[in-house]
XYZ file of C-alpha atoms in Angstrom:
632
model
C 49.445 62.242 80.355
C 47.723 64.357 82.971
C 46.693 67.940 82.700
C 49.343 69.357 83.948
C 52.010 67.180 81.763
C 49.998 67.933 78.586
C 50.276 72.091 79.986
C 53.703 71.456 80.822
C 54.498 70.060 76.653
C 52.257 73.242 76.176
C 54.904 75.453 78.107
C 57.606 73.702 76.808
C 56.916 73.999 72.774
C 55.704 77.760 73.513
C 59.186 78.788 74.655
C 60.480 76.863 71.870
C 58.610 78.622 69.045
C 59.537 81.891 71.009
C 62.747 81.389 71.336
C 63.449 80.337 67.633
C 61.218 83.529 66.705
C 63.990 85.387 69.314
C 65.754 86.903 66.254
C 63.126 87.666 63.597
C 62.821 91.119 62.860
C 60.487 93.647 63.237
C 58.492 94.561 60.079
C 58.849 98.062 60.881
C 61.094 100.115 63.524
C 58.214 102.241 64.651
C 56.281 100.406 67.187
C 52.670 100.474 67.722
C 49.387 100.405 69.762
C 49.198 96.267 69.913
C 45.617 95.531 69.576
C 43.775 94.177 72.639
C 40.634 91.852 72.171
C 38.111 90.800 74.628
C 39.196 87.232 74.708
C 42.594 88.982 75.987
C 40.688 90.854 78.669
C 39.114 87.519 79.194
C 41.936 85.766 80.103
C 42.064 84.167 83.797
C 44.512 86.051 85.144
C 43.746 89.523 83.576
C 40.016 88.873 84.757
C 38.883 91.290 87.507
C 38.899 89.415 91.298
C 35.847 88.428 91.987
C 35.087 86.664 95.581
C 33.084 83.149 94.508
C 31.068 81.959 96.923
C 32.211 79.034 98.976
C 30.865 75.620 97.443
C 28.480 73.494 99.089
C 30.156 70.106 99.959
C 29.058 66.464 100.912
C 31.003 66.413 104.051
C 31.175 70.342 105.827
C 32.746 68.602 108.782
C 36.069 68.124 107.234
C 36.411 71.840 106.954
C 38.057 73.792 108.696
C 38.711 77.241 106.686
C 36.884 77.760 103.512
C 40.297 76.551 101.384
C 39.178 73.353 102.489
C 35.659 73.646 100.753
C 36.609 74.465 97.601
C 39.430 72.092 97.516
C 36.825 68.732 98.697
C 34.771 70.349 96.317
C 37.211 69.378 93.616
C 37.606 66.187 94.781
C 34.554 65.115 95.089
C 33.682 66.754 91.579
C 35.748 63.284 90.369
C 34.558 60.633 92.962
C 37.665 61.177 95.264
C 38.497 61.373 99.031
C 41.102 63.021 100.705
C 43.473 61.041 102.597
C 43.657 61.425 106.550
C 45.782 63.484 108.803
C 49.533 63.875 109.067
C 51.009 62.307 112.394
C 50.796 65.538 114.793
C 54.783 65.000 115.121
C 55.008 65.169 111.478
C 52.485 67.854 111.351
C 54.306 70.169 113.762
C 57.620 69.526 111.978
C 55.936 70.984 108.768
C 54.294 74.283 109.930
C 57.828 75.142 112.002
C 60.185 74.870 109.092
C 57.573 76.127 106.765
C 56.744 78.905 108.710
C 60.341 79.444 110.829
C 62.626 77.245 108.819
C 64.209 75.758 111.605
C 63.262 72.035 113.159
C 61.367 72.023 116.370
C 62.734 71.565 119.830
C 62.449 68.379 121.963
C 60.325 70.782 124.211
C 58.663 72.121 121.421
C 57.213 68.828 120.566
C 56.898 67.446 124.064
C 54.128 70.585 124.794
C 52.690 69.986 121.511
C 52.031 66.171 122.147
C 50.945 66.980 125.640
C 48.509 69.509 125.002
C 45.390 67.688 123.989
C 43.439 70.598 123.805
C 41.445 71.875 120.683
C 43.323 74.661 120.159
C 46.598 73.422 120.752
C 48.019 73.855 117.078
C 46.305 77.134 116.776
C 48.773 78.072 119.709
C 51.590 76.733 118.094
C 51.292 78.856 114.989
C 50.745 81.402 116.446
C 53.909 81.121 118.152
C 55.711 80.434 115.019
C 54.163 83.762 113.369
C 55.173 85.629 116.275
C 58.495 84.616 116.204
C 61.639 86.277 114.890
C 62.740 83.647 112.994
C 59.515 83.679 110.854
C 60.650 87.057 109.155
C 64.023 85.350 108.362
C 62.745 82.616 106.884
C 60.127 84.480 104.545
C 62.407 86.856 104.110
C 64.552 84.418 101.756
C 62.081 83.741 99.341
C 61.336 87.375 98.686
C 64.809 87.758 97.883
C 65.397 85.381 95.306
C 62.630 86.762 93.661
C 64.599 90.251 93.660
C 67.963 88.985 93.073
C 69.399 90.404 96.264
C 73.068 90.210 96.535
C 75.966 92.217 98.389
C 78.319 92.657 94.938
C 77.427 93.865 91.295
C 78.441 90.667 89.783
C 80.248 90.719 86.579
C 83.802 90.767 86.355
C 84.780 93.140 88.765
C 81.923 91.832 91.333
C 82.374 95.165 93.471
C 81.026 95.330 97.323
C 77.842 96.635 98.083
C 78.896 97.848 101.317
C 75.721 98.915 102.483
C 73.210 96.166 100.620
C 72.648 94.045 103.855
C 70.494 97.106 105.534
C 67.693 96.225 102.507
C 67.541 92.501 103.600
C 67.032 93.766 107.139
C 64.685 95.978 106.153
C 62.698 92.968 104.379
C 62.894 90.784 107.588
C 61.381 93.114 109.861
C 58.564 94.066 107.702
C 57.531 90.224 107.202
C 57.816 89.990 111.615
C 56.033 92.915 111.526
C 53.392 91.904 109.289
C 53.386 94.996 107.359
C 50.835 94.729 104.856
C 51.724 93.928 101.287
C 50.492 97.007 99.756
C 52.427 99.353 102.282
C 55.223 96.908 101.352
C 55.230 97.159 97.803
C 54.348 100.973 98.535
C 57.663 101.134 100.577
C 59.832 99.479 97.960
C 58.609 101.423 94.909
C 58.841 104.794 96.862
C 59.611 105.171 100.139
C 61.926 107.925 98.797
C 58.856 109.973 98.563
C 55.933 108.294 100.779
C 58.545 109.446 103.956
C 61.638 111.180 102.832
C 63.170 111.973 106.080
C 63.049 108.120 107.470
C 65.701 105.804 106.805
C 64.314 102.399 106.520
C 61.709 104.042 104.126
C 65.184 104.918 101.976
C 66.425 101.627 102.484
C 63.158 99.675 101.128
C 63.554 101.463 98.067
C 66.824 98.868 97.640
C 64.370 96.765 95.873
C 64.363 98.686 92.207
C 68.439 98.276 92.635
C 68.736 94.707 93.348
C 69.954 93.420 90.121
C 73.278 92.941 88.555
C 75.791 95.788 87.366
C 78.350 96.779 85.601
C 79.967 100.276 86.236
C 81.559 101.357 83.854
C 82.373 105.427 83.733
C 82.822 104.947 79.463
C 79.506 103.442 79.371
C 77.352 105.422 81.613
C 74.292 105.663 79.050
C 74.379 102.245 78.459
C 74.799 101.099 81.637
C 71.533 103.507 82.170
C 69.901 102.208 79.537
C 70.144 98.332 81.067
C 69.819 98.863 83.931
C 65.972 100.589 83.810
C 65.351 97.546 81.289
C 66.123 95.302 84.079
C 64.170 97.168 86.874
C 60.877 97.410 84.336
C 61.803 93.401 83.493
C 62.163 92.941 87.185
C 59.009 95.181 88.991
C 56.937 92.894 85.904
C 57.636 89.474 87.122
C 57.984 89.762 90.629
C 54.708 92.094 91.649
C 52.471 91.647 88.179
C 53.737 88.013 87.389
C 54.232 88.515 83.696
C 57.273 88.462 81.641
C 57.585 92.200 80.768
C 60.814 91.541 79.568
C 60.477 89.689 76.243
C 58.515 93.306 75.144
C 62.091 95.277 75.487
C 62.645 95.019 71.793
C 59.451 93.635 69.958
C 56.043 92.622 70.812
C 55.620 89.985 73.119
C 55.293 87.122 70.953
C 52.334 84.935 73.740
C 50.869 87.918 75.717
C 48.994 91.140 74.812
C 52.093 92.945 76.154
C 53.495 95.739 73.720
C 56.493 96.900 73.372
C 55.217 100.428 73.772
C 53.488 98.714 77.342
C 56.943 97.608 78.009
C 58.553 101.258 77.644
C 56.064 102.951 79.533
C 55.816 100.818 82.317
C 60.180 101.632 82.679
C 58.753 105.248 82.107
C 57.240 105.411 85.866
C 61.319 104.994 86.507
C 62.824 107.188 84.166
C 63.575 110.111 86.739
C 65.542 107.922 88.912
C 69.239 109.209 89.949
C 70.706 105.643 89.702
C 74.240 105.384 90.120
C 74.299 107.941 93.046
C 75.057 106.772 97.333
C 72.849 109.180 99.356
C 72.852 109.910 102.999
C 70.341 107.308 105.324
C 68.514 110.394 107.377
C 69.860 109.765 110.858
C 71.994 107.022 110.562
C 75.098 108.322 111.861
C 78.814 105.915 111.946
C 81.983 107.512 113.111
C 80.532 111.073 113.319
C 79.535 110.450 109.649
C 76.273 110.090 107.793
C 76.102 106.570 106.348
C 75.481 106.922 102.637
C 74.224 104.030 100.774
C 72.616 102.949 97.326
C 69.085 103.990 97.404
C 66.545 105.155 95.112
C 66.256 109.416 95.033
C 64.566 111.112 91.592
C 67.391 112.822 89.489
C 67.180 117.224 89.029
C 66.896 116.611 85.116
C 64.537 116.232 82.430
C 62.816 112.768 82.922
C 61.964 112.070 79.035
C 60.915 108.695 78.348
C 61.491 107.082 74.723
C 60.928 103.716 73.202
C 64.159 102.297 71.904
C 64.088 100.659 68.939
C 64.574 96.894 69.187
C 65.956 97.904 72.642
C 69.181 99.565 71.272
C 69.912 102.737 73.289
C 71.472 104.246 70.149
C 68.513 104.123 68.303
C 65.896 106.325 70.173
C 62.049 105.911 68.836
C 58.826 108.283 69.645
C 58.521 109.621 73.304
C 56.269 107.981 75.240
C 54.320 108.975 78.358
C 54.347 106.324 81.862
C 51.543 104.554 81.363
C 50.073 101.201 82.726
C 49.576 98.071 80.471
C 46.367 98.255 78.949
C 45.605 94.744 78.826
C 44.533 95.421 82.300
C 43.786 98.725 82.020
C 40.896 99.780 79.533
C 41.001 103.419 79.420
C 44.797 103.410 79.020
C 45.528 106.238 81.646
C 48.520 108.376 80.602
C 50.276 109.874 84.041
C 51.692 112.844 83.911
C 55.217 113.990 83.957
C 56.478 116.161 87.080
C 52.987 116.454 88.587
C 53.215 117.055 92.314
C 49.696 115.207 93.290
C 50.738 112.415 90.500
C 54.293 111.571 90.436
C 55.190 108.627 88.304
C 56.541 105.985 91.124
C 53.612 106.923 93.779
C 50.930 106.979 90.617
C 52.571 103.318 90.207
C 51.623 102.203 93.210
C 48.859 103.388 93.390
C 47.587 101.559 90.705
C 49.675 98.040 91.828
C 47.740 98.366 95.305
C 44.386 99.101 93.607
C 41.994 96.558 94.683
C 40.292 96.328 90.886
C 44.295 95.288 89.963
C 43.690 91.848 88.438
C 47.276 90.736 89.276
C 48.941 92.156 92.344
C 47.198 89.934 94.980
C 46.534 86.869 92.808
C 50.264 86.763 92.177
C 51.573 87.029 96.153
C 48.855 84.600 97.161
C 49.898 82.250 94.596
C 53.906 82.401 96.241
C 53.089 82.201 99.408
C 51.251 79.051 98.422
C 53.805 77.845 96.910
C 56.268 77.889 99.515
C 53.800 76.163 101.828
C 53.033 73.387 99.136
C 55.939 73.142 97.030
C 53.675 74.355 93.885
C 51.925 77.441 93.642
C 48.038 77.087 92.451
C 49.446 78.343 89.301
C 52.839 76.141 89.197
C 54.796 79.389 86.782
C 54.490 81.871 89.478
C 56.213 84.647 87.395
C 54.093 83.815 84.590
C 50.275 84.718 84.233
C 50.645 85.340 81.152
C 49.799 82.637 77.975
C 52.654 81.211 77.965
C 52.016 79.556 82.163
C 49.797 77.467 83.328
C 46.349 78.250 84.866
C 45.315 77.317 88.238
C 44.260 74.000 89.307
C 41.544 75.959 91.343
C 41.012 79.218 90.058
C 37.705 79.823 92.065
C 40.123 79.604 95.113
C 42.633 81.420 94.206
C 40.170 84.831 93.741
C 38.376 83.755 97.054
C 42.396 83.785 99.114
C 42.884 86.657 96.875
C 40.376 88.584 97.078
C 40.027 88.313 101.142
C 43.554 89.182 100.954
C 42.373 92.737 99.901
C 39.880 92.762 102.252
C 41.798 92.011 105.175
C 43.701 94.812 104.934
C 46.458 92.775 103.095
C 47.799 90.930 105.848
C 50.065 87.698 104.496
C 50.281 86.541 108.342
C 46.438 86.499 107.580
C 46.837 84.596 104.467
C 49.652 82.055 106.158
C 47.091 81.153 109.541
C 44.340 80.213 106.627
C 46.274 78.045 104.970
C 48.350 75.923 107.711
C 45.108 76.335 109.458
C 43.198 74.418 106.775
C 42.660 70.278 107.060
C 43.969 70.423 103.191
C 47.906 71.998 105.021
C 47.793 69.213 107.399
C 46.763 65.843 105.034
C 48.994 63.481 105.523
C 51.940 63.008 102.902
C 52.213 58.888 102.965
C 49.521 56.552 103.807
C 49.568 55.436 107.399
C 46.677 52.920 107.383
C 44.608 50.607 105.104
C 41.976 52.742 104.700
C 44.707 55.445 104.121
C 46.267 53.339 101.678
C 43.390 52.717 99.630
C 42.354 56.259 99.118
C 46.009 56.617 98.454
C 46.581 54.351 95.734
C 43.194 55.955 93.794
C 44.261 59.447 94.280
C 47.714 58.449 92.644
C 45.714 56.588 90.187
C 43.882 59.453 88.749
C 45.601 62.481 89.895
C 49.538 61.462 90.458
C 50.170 64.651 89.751
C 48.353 65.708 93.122
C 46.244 69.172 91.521
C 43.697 68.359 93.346
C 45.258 68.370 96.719
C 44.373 65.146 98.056
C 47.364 64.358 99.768
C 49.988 66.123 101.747
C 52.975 67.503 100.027
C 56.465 65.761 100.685
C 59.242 67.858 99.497
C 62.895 69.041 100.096
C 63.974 71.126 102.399
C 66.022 74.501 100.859
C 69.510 74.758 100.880
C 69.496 77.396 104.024
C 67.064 75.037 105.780
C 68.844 72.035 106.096
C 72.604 74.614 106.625
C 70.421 75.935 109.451
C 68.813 72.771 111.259
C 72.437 71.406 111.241
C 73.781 74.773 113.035
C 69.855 74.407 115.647
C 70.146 70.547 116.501
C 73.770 70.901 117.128
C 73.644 73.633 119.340
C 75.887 75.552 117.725
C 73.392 77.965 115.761
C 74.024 81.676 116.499
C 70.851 83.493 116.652
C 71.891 86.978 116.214
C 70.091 88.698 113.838
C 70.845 91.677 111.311
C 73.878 93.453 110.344
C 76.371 93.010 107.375
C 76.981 90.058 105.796
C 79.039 87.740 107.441
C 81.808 85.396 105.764
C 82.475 81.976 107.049
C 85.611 80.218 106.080
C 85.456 78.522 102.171
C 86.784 75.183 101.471
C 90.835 75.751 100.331
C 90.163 74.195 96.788
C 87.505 77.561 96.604
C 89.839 79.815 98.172
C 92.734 79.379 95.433
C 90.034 80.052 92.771
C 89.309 83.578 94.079
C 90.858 86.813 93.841
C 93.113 88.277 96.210
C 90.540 89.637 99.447
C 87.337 88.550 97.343
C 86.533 86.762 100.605
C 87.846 87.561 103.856
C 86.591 85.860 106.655
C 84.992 87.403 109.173
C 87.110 87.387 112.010
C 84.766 86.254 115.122
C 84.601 82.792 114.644
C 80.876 82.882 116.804
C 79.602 84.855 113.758
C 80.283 82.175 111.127
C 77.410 79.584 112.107
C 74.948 82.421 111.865
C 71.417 81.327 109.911
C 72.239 81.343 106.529
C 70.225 84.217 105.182
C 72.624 86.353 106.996
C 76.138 84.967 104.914
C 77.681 87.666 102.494
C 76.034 86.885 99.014
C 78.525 87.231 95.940
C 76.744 86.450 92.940
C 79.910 85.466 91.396
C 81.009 82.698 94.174
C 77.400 80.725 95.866
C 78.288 79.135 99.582
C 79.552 76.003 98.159
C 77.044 73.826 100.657
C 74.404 75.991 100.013
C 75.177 75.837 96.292
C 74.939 72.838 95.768
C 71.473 71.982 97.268
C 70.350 74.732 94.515
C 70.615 78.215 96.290
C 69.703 79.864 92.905
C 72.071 82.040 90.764
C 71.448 85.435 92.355
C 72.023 87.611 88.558
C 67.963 85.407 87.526
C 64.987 86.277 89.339
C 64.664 82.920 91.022
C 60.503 82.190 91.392
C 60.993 78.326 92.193
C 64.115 76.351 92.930
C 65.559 73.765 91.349
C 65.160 70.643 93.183
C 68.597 68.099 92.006
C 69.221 64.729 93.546
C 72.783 64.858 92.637
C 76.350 62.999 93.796
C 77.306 65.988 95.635
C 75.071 66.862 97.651
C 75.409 63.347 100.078
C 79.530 63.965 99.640
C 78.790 67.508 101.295
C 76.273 66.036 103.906
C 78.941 62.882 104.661
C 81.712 64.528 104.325
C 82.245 68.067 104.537
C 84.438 69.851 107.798
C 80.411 71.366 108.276
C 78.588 68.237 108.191
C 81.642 66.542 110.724
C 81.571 69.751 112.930
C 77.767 69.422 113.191
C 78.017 65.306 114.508
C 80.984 66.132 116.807
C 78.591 69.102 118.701
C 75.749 66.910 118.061
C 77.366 63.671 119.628
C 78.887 65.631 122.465
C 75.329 67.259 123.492
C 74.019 63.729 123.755
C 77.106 62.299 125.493
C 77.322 64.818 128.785
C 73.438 64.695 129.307
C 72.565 62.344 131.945
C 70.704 59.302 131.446
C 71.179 55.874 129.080
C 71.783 55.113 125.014
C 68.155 54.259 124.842
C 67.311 57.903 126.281
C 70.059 59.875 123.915
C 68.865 57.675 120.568
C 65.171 59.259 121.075
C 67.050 62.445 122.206
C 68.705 62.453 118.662
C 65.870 61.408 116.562
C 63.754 63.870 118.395
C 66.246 66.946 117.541
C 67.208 65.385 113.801
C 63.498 63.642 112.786
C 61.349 65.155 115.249
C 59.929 62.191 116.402
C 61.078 58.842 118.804
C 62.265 55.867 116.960
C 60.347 52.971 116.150
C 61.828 49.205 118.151
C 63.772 48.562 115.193
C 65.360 51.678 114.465
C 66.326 51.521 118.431
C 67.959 47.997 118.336
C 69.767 48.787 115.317
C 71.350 52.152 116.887
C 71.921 50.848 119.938
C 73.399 47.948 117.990
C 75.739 50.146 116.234
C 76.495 51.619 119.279
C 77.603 48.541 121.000
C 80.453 48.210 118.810
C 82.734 50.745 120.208
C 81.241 52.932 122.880
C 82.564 56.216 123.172
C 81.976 59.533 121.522
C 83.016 58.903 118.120
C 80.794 56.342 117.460
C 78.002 59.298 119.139
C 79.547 61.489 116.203
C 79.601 58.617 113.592
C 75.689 57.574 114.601
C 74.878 61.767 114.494
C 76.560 61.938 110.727
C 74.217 59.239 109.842
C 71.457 60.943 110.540
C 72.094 63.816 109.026
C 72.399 61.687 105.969
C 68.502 59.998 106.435
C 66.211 61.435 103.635
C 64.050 61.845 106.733
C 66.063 64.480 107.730
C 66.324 66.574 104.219
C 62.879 66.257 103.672
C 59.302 67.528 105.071
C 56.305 64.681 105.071
């Protein structure tokens, strides 16, 4: 078993012992200070960032950003060689969904193959960065992290009219490359950094994301919840730690109190929650739109620590306060202070450059998503419970340039699809290839050391979305509400009456898919079931199923058929021969020409019965090619 398999058994009995130690109780109701050790404070992730220097290497050549030091470094530490460069049609295939989420064009790749220049990738992600469809597609993983949905879920599932303006908000700050601490900044409190602009009341939609349940009888428990779940929330997705298993005892891994727990949900306490309030300028119908943001409350903003997290059992005030596992002195803010009010004191201290976490947790996600597993592989947990990094001294150098940089993630994206260890190849194309191959699988099948390119799946909205772009039936406007195509019928009789009306422009329905309606109580049935997560769980890293259902959707479904017929009849009325249309189709599917045997077998097939349903028949095959699902 490799390290991370014996980490993983780690993981695995840890939430076992914690989970059977769920429902022990407390020796005493009254909570308090947890002790905090220097071997706590010692702790990788709670370590102060630290730039290393940049290792000396055997072979500087192969580098082209310092990522790629420290990672040959590693390699060479155990007698290992990287394997050699993705195809460049491969290679452009990757950085354009990775960094768009939409295939390349046929033009796309003709420019790129044509351009033999040194800097011709460099051009091409730049391009990618500076296009619109970047924000979308970066824009999705930030909201399954915050559980964004248009509906309260439960049993009622009520519309959130006005949610969609939050996940527009979220897509232009990614285009715009606002930095991360502005963005966190925005989200925390834009309430108060700018109180008379509307998108700064519309970030705030970020601390009202979750799940709930209104309920007029059960206002102060409803209250009660739903700050639990922000604190929970705010914890995992900007500190990485599981904050939440501290509501109503100790954290049973990590020096996280339950008193750290209450007054961290302290810096929230003053929030008005269950109120709409007027967007400042944003006008419909002669009206002032009024939507579900974040505004402080006129009342007394007491903070308590519930005993075992019951709201009926109220323990000793406490005062906001940040964890002080990462925080020595243990800084009390407080209360009502003009110069130091509780959600701007918060971010102040999140977007503190000697904050151990804030950085090294969004550089290891936006890793991630480029690699399929974060440097850390539990990128919500830092805490004892996850699983170090397989190169920690990397990790502080990305993060701590990060800070440096002003806090620029289209900064942190160019270094790493910049780097030679982004554009490895993820197969072995020659002997020499295969050789270094077969060791590096040998000793590290696990691929920590980042020897060889990643080959994963595509997301659910990814391959929904290449279907709509290769087809040429992919409409690219962007923002506004949700939009609701039509559901299969065997959905629609499940449903309540008007839980989902379709949205009457047909041209709206093959919108990109971060712009359908999101119930949390009814997923997009194709995006569903190529694991869109459950939108009520902050969702960190997808599932990844190989499952029946997912090739009956791709063969099968009126979307997958709808997408060959366009497909086939693009191919059909352009001029030219089947030879000339086959590479047309594997360039717009595959991104790259067919080999001589993949051409005499289509054109085989094709002989059979000419005419456009065989087109659509060939097109539904290759939509069903692993190729085509997944990124070498």
């Amino acid at each position: 078993m490799g390290r991370r398999g014996q980490q993983m058994l780690r993981f695995t009995l840890g939430a076992l012992l914690c989970l059977s130690m769920w429902g022990v109780a407390l020796a005493t109701d009254a909570a308090g200070e947890l002790p905090i050790t220097e071997a706590d404070r010692d702790y990788w992730a709670f370590r102060p960032i630290e730039r290393p220097p940049v290792p000396a290497v055997i072979n500087p050549g192969w580098c082209r950003t310092p990522i790629d030091f420290f990672v040959l470094a590693g390699l060479q530490e155990e007698e290992l060689e990287p394997v050699g460069p993705a195809k460049r049609e491969a290679l452009l295939r990757r950085v354009t969904f990775d960094l768009t989420g939409l295939p390349p064009t046929p033009a796309e790749q003709a420019a790129f193959l044509a351009d033999e220049s040194h800097t011709a990738y460099e051009t091409v992600v730049e391009r990618l960065l500076a296009s619109p469809a970047y924000g979308e597609r970066w824009a999705q993983h930030w909201l399954d992290l915050v559980r964004f949905a248009e509906t309260d879920g439960f049993e009622h599932d009520k519309v959130r009219p006005q949610a969609w303006r939050y996940r527009d908000w979220v897509i232009a700050a990614l285009n715009a490359d606002m930095s991360y601490d502005e963005f966190i900044a925005r989200q925390l409190a834009g309430d108060l950094l700018a109180p008379d602009d509307a998108d700064a009341q519309i970030a705030t939609g970020f601390l009202l994301c979750g799940p709930d349940m209104p309920d007029i009888n059960l206002r102060e428990e409803r209250r009660h919840n739903f700050l639990n779940d922000m604190t929970a929330n705010v914890g995992e997705v900007l500190l990485g730690l599981q904050f939440g298993c501290a509501r109503c005892h100790d954290h049973k891994a990590d020096p996280i109190s339950q008193l750290d727990f209450y007054r961290l949900r302290a810096f929230f306490e003053p929030i008005d929650l269950f109120a709409d309030h007027p967007l400042p300028g944003v006008v419909k119908d002669g009206e002032a739109v009024r939507a579900r943001v974040v505004r402080n409350g006129k009342g007394e903003s007491n903070s308590f620590l519930w005993i075992r997290g019951d709201f009926r059992r109220r323990g000793p005030r406490v005062q906001p306060a940040y964890p002080r596992v990462v925080n020595e002195e243990g800084d009390e803010v407080e209360p009502g202070s003009d110069v130091t009010d509780r959600r701007l004191a918060l971010v102040e201290w999140l977007t503190d450059p000697s904050n151990p976490l804030t950085a090294r947790v969004i550089v290891n996600r936006v890793w991630q998503h480029h690699f399929g597993t974060g440097l850390s592989p539990t990128p919500s947990d830092f805490g004892l419970m996850g699983i170090g990094p397989s190169h920690p001294e990397l990790l502080d150098w990305l993060s701590a340039d990060l800070v440096a940089s002003g806090w620029s993630l289209k900064r942190l994206h160019r270094q790493i699809v910049m780097s030679s260890t982004y554009r490895l190849a993820s197969r072995p194309d020659t002997d020499t290839d295969r050789a270094r191959w077969n060791r590096l699988v040998e000793s590290d099948s696990a691929n920590d050391l980042l020897g060889r390119g990643p080959r994963r799946r595509l997301e659910a909205e990814a391959i929904r979305d290449a279907m709509l772009a290769v087809s040429s039936t992919l409409n690219d406007k962007r923002g506004g509400p949700g939009v609701r195509p039509p559901l299969p019928p065997e959905v629609v009789v499940t449903l309540l009456k008007n839980q989902w009306p379709v949205t009457k422009d047909e041209a709206e329905h093959n919108r990109r898919s971060i712009y359908l309606f999101v119930r949390r109580n009814l997923r997009f049935p194709f995006l569903e079931v190529f694991d869109k997560p459950d939108t009520n769980l902050s969702c960190a890293q997808r599932s990844e199923t190989t499952i029946a259902p997912q090739a009956l959707h791709l063969l099968n479904s009126d979307f997958s058929l709808e997408c060959a017929r366009h497909l086939a009849a693009r191919l059909v009325e352009t001029d030219g021969t089947d030879h000339e249309r086959i590479e047309q189709c594997y360039a717009l599917v595959l991104g790259r020409i067919p080999g001589p045997a993949e051409l005499a077998a289509a054109e085989a097939f094709l002989g059979q019965q000419p005419g456009r349903d065989d087109w659509t028949d060939f097109c539904l095959a290759m939509f069903n090619l692993n190729e085509f699902v997944y990124l070498d």
